[in-house]
Amino acid sequence: MGTAIHRIEIPTIMEVNTGILGNMGSYLERAGISRVIVLFGEGIRELFGETIISSIKSRTSLTLLETYDFDDITIENLVPRAFSIPSKTDAVVGVGGGKVLDTAKYIAFLNNLPFISVPTSTSNDGFSSSGCSLIINGKRTSVHAAMPFGIIVDLDVIKNAPAKFIYSGLGDIVSKISAVYDWYFEEQNNVSKVDDFAAMLAKKSVNSIVRMPYTNITELFFLKEMVDSLTMSGVAMEIAGNSSPASGIEHLISHALDKILDKPQLHGIQVGVATYLMSLVQQHRAERVEKFLSDTGFFDYVATLNMQAEAFEKAIDIAPSIKPNRCTYIHVEENRTKAKELLRSNPILQKILH
Ligand SMILES: [Zn+2]
């Protein structure tokens, strides 16, 4: 069996700390970048535009070629914008939530330029991964782009974002427990080949945060751990060359909920609930998942959302068809039955779902 050489890209700029948005210019300069464009998500320029723009303009070797308020992930609108940026651009900076990061990431990719990811909330590992979610033919579609060249996360900004984004980030990171387990399950069934290093990294990313002592989830050390963990998860996917280390059965259930529901919850919220359910089905580290999601307040938060057990039942049934070539626990009928039974019998799931 031949093995292709797989080139791995990891971020060159990796800055996660408090009050660092104003250092943007020096980070870019240090990385050898000189002519940038900046894309802001909706409402982001009003909040952080001034700090970022003046930081870039303050560096004599840097030129801010253009700024945009543009976070349109529809491919028909995104492509013309990608090919109308100034020809001298040598880096694309995206500031804001998931939409603008995906937009900027793809514009950078189409121009073969480095992308600097500046998330203002870290509700999933999108800010640190090569994939983006675009609208193609009216449907949300996962598209491969490139790893961010830089990741700059101001923890003061993350701390002040609505709590739901932190819970969602925690839900996305805890999912590595069920995702990696599914990956091994697939290997046992000769459907996939586990990349050992990527699996190790994905496991480390979640283990460091679930074992970490903290008193409040908005503590800076805890938030830094979350951001670092989500970044490691993004890098694990890059190493594997696919999303398996970061996305298993629990992600398929979340994708199914996105299809079923008019108003789905945040990705990591759905994924976190599905991770708990699947850790019970897999009988793998369910106590650890339960403790983490209880202690952080994730379950209490979910209980306020009026999520329906019935939607999860439907999602379990259609989840295998979302990725028919995979072989997660949910692709086995017996496990689907078990999962649906747990929705009706597990006390925590009964409490948080309605
Ligand atoms: Zn995810």
CSV table of C-alpha atoms and ligand atoms in Angstrom, one decimal:
chain,number,residue,atom,x,y,z
A,1,MET,CA,0.0,0.0,0.0
A,2,GLY,CA,1.5,3.4,-1.0
A,3,THR,CA,1.3,6.4,1.2
A,4,ALA,CA,1.2,9.9,-0.4
A,5,ILE,CA,3.3,12.6,1.2
A,6,HIS,CA,1.0,14.9,3.0
A,7,ARG,CA,2.2,18.5,3.6
A,8,ILE,CA,0.9,19.9,6.9
A,9,GLU,CA,0.4,23.6,7.5
A,10,ILE,CA,0.3,25.0,11.0
A,11,PRO,CA,-0.3,28.6,12.0
A,12,THR,CA,2.8,30.8,12.0
A,13,ILE,CA,1.2,33.5,14.1
A,14,MET,CA,-0.4,32.1,17.3
A,15,GLU,CA,-1.3,34.8,19.8
A,16,VAL,CA,-3.9,34.1,22.5
A,17,ASN,CA,-3.9,36.6,25.3
A,18,THR,CA,-5.8,39.5,26.9
A,19,GLY,CA,-5.9,42.9,25.4
A,20,ILE,CA,-4.0,42.0,22.3
A,21,LEU,CA,-6.2,43.3,19.5
A,22,GLY,CA,-4.1,46.5,19.5
A,23,ASN,CA,-1.0,44.5,18.8
A,24,MET,CA,-2.3,43.3,15.5
A,25,GLY,CA,0.1,45.5,13.5
A,26,SER,CA,3.2,44.3,15.3
A,27,TYR,CA,2.1,40.6,14.9
A,28,LEU,CA,1.6,41.1,11.1
A,29,GLU,CA,4.9,43.0,10.8
A,30,ARG,CA,6.8,40.3,12.7
A,31,ALA,CA,5.5,37.6,10.3
A,32,GLY,CA,6.8,39.6,7.3
A,33,ILE,CA,3.4,40.7,6.0
A,34,SER,CA,3.3,44.2,4.5
A,35,ARG,CA,0.0,44.8,2.5
A,36,VAL,CA,-3.2,43.7,4.1
A,37,ILE,CA,-7.0,43.9,3.6
A,38,VAL,CA,-9.3,43.4,6.6
A,39,LEU,CA,-12.8,42.0,6.5
A,40,PHE,CA,-15.2,42.8,9.4
A,41,GLY,CA,-18.3,40.8,10.3
A,42,GLU,CA,-21.6,42.4,10.9
A,43,GLY,CA,-21.4,45.0,13.7
A,44,ILE,CA,-17.7,44.2,14.3
A,45,ARG,CA,-16.2,47.4,12.9
A,46,GLU,CA,-18.1,49.5,15.4
A,47,LEU,CA,-16.7,47.4,18.3
A,48,PHE,CA,-13.1,46.7,17.3
A,49,GLY,CA,-12.5,48.5,13.9
A,50,GLU,CA,-10.8,51.5,15.4
A,51,THR,CA,-8.4,49.5,17.5
A,52,ILE,CA,-7.4,47.2,14.7
A,53,ILE,CA,-7.1,49.8,12.0
A,54,SER,CA,-5.0,52.2,14.0
A,55,SER,CA,-2.8,49.3,15.1
A,56,ILE,CA,-2.1,48.4,11.5
A,57,LYS,CA,-1.6,52.0,10.4
A,58,SER,CA,0.8,52.6,13.2
A,59,ARG,CA,3.4,50.3,11.7
A,60,THR,CA,5.5,52.0,9.1
A,61,SER,CA,6.2,48.8,7.1
A,62,LEU,CA,2.5,47.9,6.9
A,63,THR,CA,-0.1,49.2,4.5
A,64,LEU,CA,-3.8,48.8,5.0
A,65,LEU,CA,-5.0,48.5,1.4
A,66,GLU,CA,-8.7,48.1,2.0
A,67,THR,CA,-11.3,47.3,4.7
A,68,TYR,CA,-14.7,45.7,4.0
A,69,ASP,CA,-17.8,45.0,6.0
A,70,PHE,CA,-18.5,41.7,4.2
A,71,ASP,CA,-19.4,38.3,5.6
A,72,ASP,CA,-21.4,36.8,2.7
A,73,ILE,CA,-20.8,33.1,2.6
A,74,THR,CA,-22.9,32.6,-0.6
A,75,ILE,CA,-20.5,31.4,-3.3
A,76,GLU,CA,-22.0,33.6,-6.0
A,77,ASN,CA,-21.4,36.8,-4.0
A,78,LEU,CA,-18.1,35.7,-2.5
A,79,VAL,CA,-16.2,34.8,-5.6
A,80,PRO,CA,-16.6,38.2,-7.4
A,81,ARG,CA,-15.4,39.9,-4.2
A,82,ALA,CA,-12.4,37.5,-3.9
A,83,PHE,CA,-11.3,38.6,-7.4
A,84,SER,CA,-11.8,42.3,-6.8
A,85,ILE,CA,-9.4,42.8,-3.9
A,86,PRO,CA,-6.3,44.9,-4.5
A,87,SER,CA,-3.8,43.1,-6.6
A,88,LYS,CA,-0.9,43.9,-4.2
A,89,THR,CA,-2.6,42.3,-1.3
A,90,ASP,CA,-0.3,39.8,0.5
A,91,ALA,CA,-2.6,38.8,3.4
A,92,VAL,CA,-6.3,38.7,4.3
A,93,VAL,CA,-7.4,39.4,7.8
A,94,GLY,CA,-10.9,38.3,9.0
A,95,VAL,CA,-12.4,39.7,12.2
A,96,GLY,CA,-15.6,38.5,13.8
A,97,GLY,CA,-17.7,35.4,14.0
A,98,GLY,CA,-17.9,32.2,11.9
A,99,LYS,CA,-19.3,33.8,8.8
A,100,VAL,CA,-16.7,36.4,8.2
A,101,LEU,CA,-13.9,34.0,9.1
A,102,ASP,CA,-15.2,31.6,6.5
A,103,THR,CA,-15.6,34.4,4.0
A,104,ALA,CA,-12.1,35.8,4.5
A,105,LYS,CA,-10.6,32.3,4.7
A,106,TYR,CA,-12.1,31.4,1.3
A,107,ILE,CA,-11.1,34.8,-0.3
A,108,ALA,CA,-7.6,34.2,0.9
A,109,PHE,CA,-7.6,30.6,-0.4
A,110,LEU,CA,-8.9,31.7,-3.9
A,111,ASN,CA,-6.0,34.2,-4.1
A,112,ASN,CA,-3.5,31.8,-2.6
A,113,LEU,CA,-2.8,34.3,0.2
A,114,PRO,CA,-2.3,33.8,3.9
A,115,PHE,CA,-5.3,34.2,6.1
A,116,ILE,CA,-5.2,35.7,9.5
A,117,SER,CA,-8.1,34.5,11.7
A,118,VAL,CA,-9.3,36.9,14.4
A,119,PRO,CA,-12.3,35.4,16.0
A,120,THR,CA,-14.5,37.5,18.4
A,121,SER,CA,-16.2,34.4,19.7
A,122,THR,CA,-14.9,30.8,19.6
A,123,SER,CA,-18.0,28.8,19.4
A,124,ASN,CA,-16.4,26.0,17.3
A,125,ASP,CA,-13.0,25.0,15.8
A,126,GLY,CA,-13.7,26.8,12.5
A,127,PHE,CA,-11.3,29.7,13.4
A,128,SER,CA,-8.4,27.2,13.5
A,129,SER,CA,-9.2,24.8,10.7
A,130,SER,CA,-8.8,24.5,7.0
A,131,GLY,CA,-12.5,23.9,6.3
A,132,CYS,CA,-15.2,26.5,5.7
A,133,SER,CA,-18.9,26.4,5.5
A,134,LEU,CA,-20.3,28.1,2.4
A,135,ILE,CA,-23.7,28.3,0.7
A,136,ILE,CA,-23.6,26.6,-2.6
A,137,ASN,CA,-26.8,26.1,-4.6
A,138,GLY,CA,-28.7,27.3,-1.6
A,139,LYS,CA,-27.2,24.7,0.7
A,140,ARG,CA,-24.7,24.9,3.5
A,141,THR,CA,-21.7,23.0,2.2
A,142,SER,CA,-18.4,22.1,3.8
A,143,VAL,CA,-15.6,23.3,1.6
A,144,HIS,CA,-11.9,22.7,1.9
A,145,ALA,CA,-9.6,25.8,2.0
A,146,ALA,CA,-6.3,26.2,3.8
A,147,MET,CA,-5.2,26.4,7.4
A,148,PRO,CA,-5.1,30.0,8.8
A,149,PHE,CA,-1.6,31.4,8.6
A,150,GLY,CA,-2.3,33.3,11.8
A,151,ILE,CA,-4.6,33.0,14.7
A,152,ILE,CA,-5.1,36.0,17.0
A,153,VAL,CA,-7.5,35.7,19.9
A,154,ASP,CA,-8.1,38.5,22.4
A,155,LEU,CA,-9.4,36.7,25.5
A,156,ASP,CA,-11.0,39.9,26.8
A,157,VAL,CA,-13.2,39.9,23.7
A,158,ILE,CA,-14.0,36.1,24.1
A,159,LYS,CA,-14.8,36.7,27.7
A,160,ASN,CA,-17.3,39.4,26.9
A,161,ALA,CA,-19.0,37.5,24.1
A,162,PRO,CA,-22.4,36.1,25.0
A,163,ALA,CA,-22.1,32.9,27.2
A,164,LYS,CA,-23.8,30.8,24.6
A,165,PHE,CA,-20.6,31.1,22.5
A,166,ILE,CA,-18.4,29.8,25.3
A,167,TYR,CA,-20.8,26.9,25.9
A,168,SER,CA,-20.8,26.1,22.2
A,169,GLY,CA,-17.0,26.1,22.2
A,170,LEU,CA,-17.0,23.7,25.1
A,171,GLY,CA,-19.5,21.4,23.4
A,172,ASP,CA,-17.3,21.3,20.3
A,173,ILE,CA,-14.2,20.5,22.2
A,174,VAL,CA,-15.7,17.7,24.4
A,175,SER,CA,-16.9,16.0,21.1
A,176,LYS,CA,-13.3,14.9,20.4
A,177,ILE,CA,-14.0,12.1,23.0
A,178,SER,CA,-16.7,10.5,20.9
A,179,ALA,CA,-15.2,11.5,17.6
A,180,VAL,CA,-11.9,9.8,18.1
A,181,TYR,CA,-13.6,6.7,19.5
A,182,ASP,CA,-15.7,6.5,16.3
A,183,TRP,CA,-12.5,6.8,14.3
A,184,TYR,CA,-11.1,3.7,16.0
A,185,PHE,CA,-14.4,2.0,15.5
A,186,GLU,CA,-14.2,2.7,11.8
A,187,GLU,CA,-10.7,1.3,11.7
A,188,GLN,CA,-11.8,-1.9,13.4
A,189,ASN,CA,-14.4,-2.2,10.7
A,190,ASN,CA,-11.9,-1.6,7.9
A,191,VAL,CA,-13.5,1.6,6.8
A,192,SER,CA,-10.8,4.0,7.8
A,193,LYS,CA,-7.2,4.2,8.9
A,194,VAL,CA,-6.5,6.1,12.1
A,195,ASP,CA,-3.6,8.6,11.9
A,196,ASP,CA,-2.1,8.0,15.3
A,197,PHE,CA,-0.6,11.4,15.7
A,198,ALA,CA,-3.8,13.2,14.8
A,199,ALA,CA,-5.7,11.0,17.2
A,200,MET,CA,-3.2,11.7,20.0
A,201,LEU,CA,-3.5,15.4,19.4
A,202,ALA,CA,-7.3,15.4,19.3
A,203,LYS,CA,-7.3,13.4,22.6
A,204,LYS,CA,-4.8,15.7,24.2
A,205,SER,CA,-6.8,18.8,23.1
A,206,VAL,CA,-9.9,17.6,25.0
A,207,ASN,CA,-8.1,16.0,28.0
A,208,SER,CA,-6.2,19.1,28.9
A,209,ILE,CA,-9.4,21.1,29.4
A,210,VAL,CA,-11.6,18.4,31.0
A,211,ARG,CA,-8.9,17.8,33.6
A,212,MET,CA,-8.2,21.5,34.3
A,213,PRO,CA,-9.2,23.0,37.6
A,214,TYR,CA,-11.1,26.3,37.4
A,215,THR,CA,-13.8,28.1,39.4
A,216,ASN,CA,-15.5,30.0,36.6
A,217,ILE,CA,-15.6,29.3,32.8
A,218,THR,CA,-14.9,33.0,32.1
A,219,GLU,CA,-11.6,32.7,33.9
A,220,LEU,CA,-8.8,33.7,31.5
A,221,PHE,CA,-6.8,30.6,32.0
A,222,PHE,CA,-9.8,28.4,31.3
A,223,LEU,CA,-10.7,30.4,28.2
A,224,LYS,CA,-7.1,30.2,26.9
A,225,GLU,CA,-7.3,26.5,27.4
A,226,MET,CA,-10.5,26.3,25.4
A,227,VAL,CA,-9.0,28.4,22.5
A,228,ASP,CA,-5.8,26.3,22.5
A,229,SER,CA,-7.8,23.1,22.6
A,230,LEU,CA,-10.0,24.1,19.7
A,231,THR,CA,-6.8,25.1,17.8
A,232,MET,CA,-5.2,21.7,18.4
A,233,SER,CA,-8.4,20.1,17.1
A,234,GLY,CA,-8.1,22.2,13.9
A,235,VAL,CA,-4.5,21.1,13.5
A,236,ALA,CA,-5.4,17.4,14.2
A,237,MET,CA,-7.7,17.6,11.2
A,238,GLU,CA,-5.0,19.1,9.1
A,239,ILE,CA,-2.6,16.3,10.0
A,240,ALA,CA,-5.2,13.6,9.3
A,241,GLY,CA,-6.2,15.2,6.0
A,242,ASN,CA,-9.8,14.8,6.9
A,243,SER,CA,-12.2,15.8,9.7
A,244,SER,CA,-12.4,12.4,11.4
A,245,PRO,CA,-10.3,13.3,14.5
A,246,ALA,CA,-12.6,16.1,15.3
A,247,SER,CA,-15.9,15.0,13.9
A,248,GLY,CA,-17.8,11.7,14.5
A,249,ILE,CA,-21.2,10.5,15.2
A,250,GLU,CA,-22.1,13.6,17.4
A,251,HIS,CA,-21.3,15.9,14.4
A,252,LEU,CA,-23.6,13.8,12.1
A,253,ILE,CA,-26.4,14.2,14.6
A,254,SER,CA,-25.8,18.0,14.7
A,255,HIS,CA,-25.8,18.2,10.9
A,256,ALA,CA,-29.1,16.2,10.9
A,257,LEU,CA,-30.6,18.6,13.4
A,258,ASP,CA,-29.5,21.5,11.1
A,259,LYS,CA,-31.6,19.9,8.3
A,260,ILE,CA,-34.6,19.1,10.4
A,261,LEU,CA,-35.0,22.3,12.5
A,262,ASP,CA,-36.1,25.7,11.3
A,263,LYS,CA,-33.9,27.3,14.0
A,264,PRO,CA,-31.1,25.0,14.9
A,265,GLN,CA,-29.0,25.8,18.0
A,266,LEU,CA,-25.3,26.8,17.7
A,267,HIS,CA,-23.1,24.0,16.3
A,268,GLY,CA,-21.3,23.3,19.6
A,269,ILE,CA,-24.5,23.2,21.7
A,270,GLN,CA,-26.0,20.5,19.5
A,271,VAL,CA,-22.7,18.7,19.3
A,272,GLY,CA,-22.2,18.8,23.1
A,273,VAL,CA,-25.6,17.2,23.8
A,274,ALA,CA,-25.0,14.6,21.1
A,275,THR,CA,-21.6,13.8,22.6
A,276,TYR,CA,-23.1,13.1,26.0
A,277,LEU,CA,-25.7,10.8,24.4
A,278,MET,CA,-23.1,9.0,22.3
A,279,SER,CA,-20.6,8.6,25.1
A,280,LEU,CA,-23.4,6.6,26.8
A,281,VAL,CA,-24.0,4.5,23.7
A,282,GLN,CA,-20.3,4.0,23.1
A,283,GLN,CA,-19.9,3.3,26.9
A,284,HIS,CA,-16.7,5.4,26.6
A,285,ARG,CA,-15.8,8.1,29.2
A,286,ALA,CA,-19.5,9.0,29.7
A,287,GLU,CA,-18.8,9.9,33.3
A,288,ARG,CA,-16.1,12.3,32.3
A,289,VAL,CA,-18.3,14.0,29.7
A,290,GLU,CA,-21.2,14.2,32.1
A,291,LYS,CA,-19.0,15.8,34.8
A,292,PHE,CA,-17.5,18.4,32.4
A,293,LEU,CA,-20.8,19.4,30.9
A,294,SER,CA,-22.5,19.5,34.4
A,295,ASP,CA,-19.7,21.4,36.1
A,296,THR,CA,-19.3,24.0,33.4
A,297,GLY,CA,-23.0,24.8,33.4
A,298,PHE,CA,-23.4,23.5,29.9
A,299,PHE,CA,-26.4,21.3,30.8
A,300,ASP,CA,-28.1,24.1,32.8
A,301,TYR,CA,-27.8,26.3,29.8
A,302,VAL,CA,-29.1,23.7,27.4
A,303,ALA,CA,-32.2,23.2,29.7
A,304,THR,CA,-33.2,26.8,28.9
A,305,LEU,CA,-33.3,26.3,25.2
A,306,ASN,CA,-36.4,24.1,24.8
A,307,MET,CA,-34.6,21.6,22.6
A,308,GLN,CA,-36.8,18.7,21.7
A,309,ALA,CA,-36.0,15.0,22.3
A,310,GLU,CA,-38.2,14.2,19.3
A,311,ALA,CA,-35.9,16.2,17.0
A,312,PHE,CA,-32.9,14.2,18.3
A,313,GLU,CA,-34.8,10.9,17.6
A,314,LYS,CA,-35.3,12.0,14.0
A,315,ALA,CA,-31.7,13.2,13.8
A,316,ILE,CA,-30.5,9.8,15.0
A,317,ASP,CA,-32.4,8.1,12.2
A,318,ILE,CA,-31.1,10.3,9.4
A,319,ALA,CA,-27.6,10.9,10.7
A,320,PRO,CA,-26.0,7.8,8.9
A,321,SER,CA,-27.3,9.0,5.5
A,322,ILE,CA,-25.4,12.3,5.9
A,323,LYS,CA,-22.1,10.5,5.5
A,324,PRO,CA,-23.1,7.1,4.1
A,325,ASN,CA,-19.4,6.2,3.5
A,326,ARG,CA,-18.5,6.5,7.2
A,327,CYS,CA,-19.0,3.8,9.8
A,328,THR,CA,-19.7,5.5,13.1
A,329,TYR,CA,-21.5,3.9,16.0
A,330,ILE,CA,-24.7,5.4,14.7
A,331,HIS,CA,-24.4,3.6,11.4
A,332,VAL,CA,-25.2,0.4,13.3
A,333,GLU,CA,-29.0,0.0,13.8
A,334,GLU,CA,-28.7,-1.6,17.2
A,335,ASN,CA,-26.9,1.6,18.4
A,336,ARG,CA,-29.6,3.9,17.0
A,337,THR,CA,-32.2,1.9,19.0
A,338,LYS,CA,-30.0,2.2,22.1
A,339,ALA,CA,-29.6,6.0,21.6
A,340,LYS,CA,-33.3,6.5,21.2
A,341,GLU,CA,-34.0,4.5,24.3
A,342,LEU,CA,-31.5,6.7,26.2
A,343,LEU,CA,-33.3,9.8,25.1
A,344,ARG,CA,-36.4,8.5,27.0
A,345,SER,CA,-34.6,7.0,30.0
A,346,ASN,CA,-31.5,9.0,30.9
A,347,PRO,CA,-32.3,11.5,33.7
A,348,ILE,CA,-30.0,14.2,32.4
A,349,LEU,CA,-31.2,14.0,28.9
A,350,GLN,CA,-34.8,14.0,30.2
A,351,LYS,CA,-34.1,17.1,32.2
A,352,ILE,CA,-32.4,19.1,29.4
A,353,LEU,CA,-34.5,18.1,26.5
A,354,HIS,CA,-38.3,18.6,26.3
B,1,ZN,ZN,-17.4,20.9,15.4
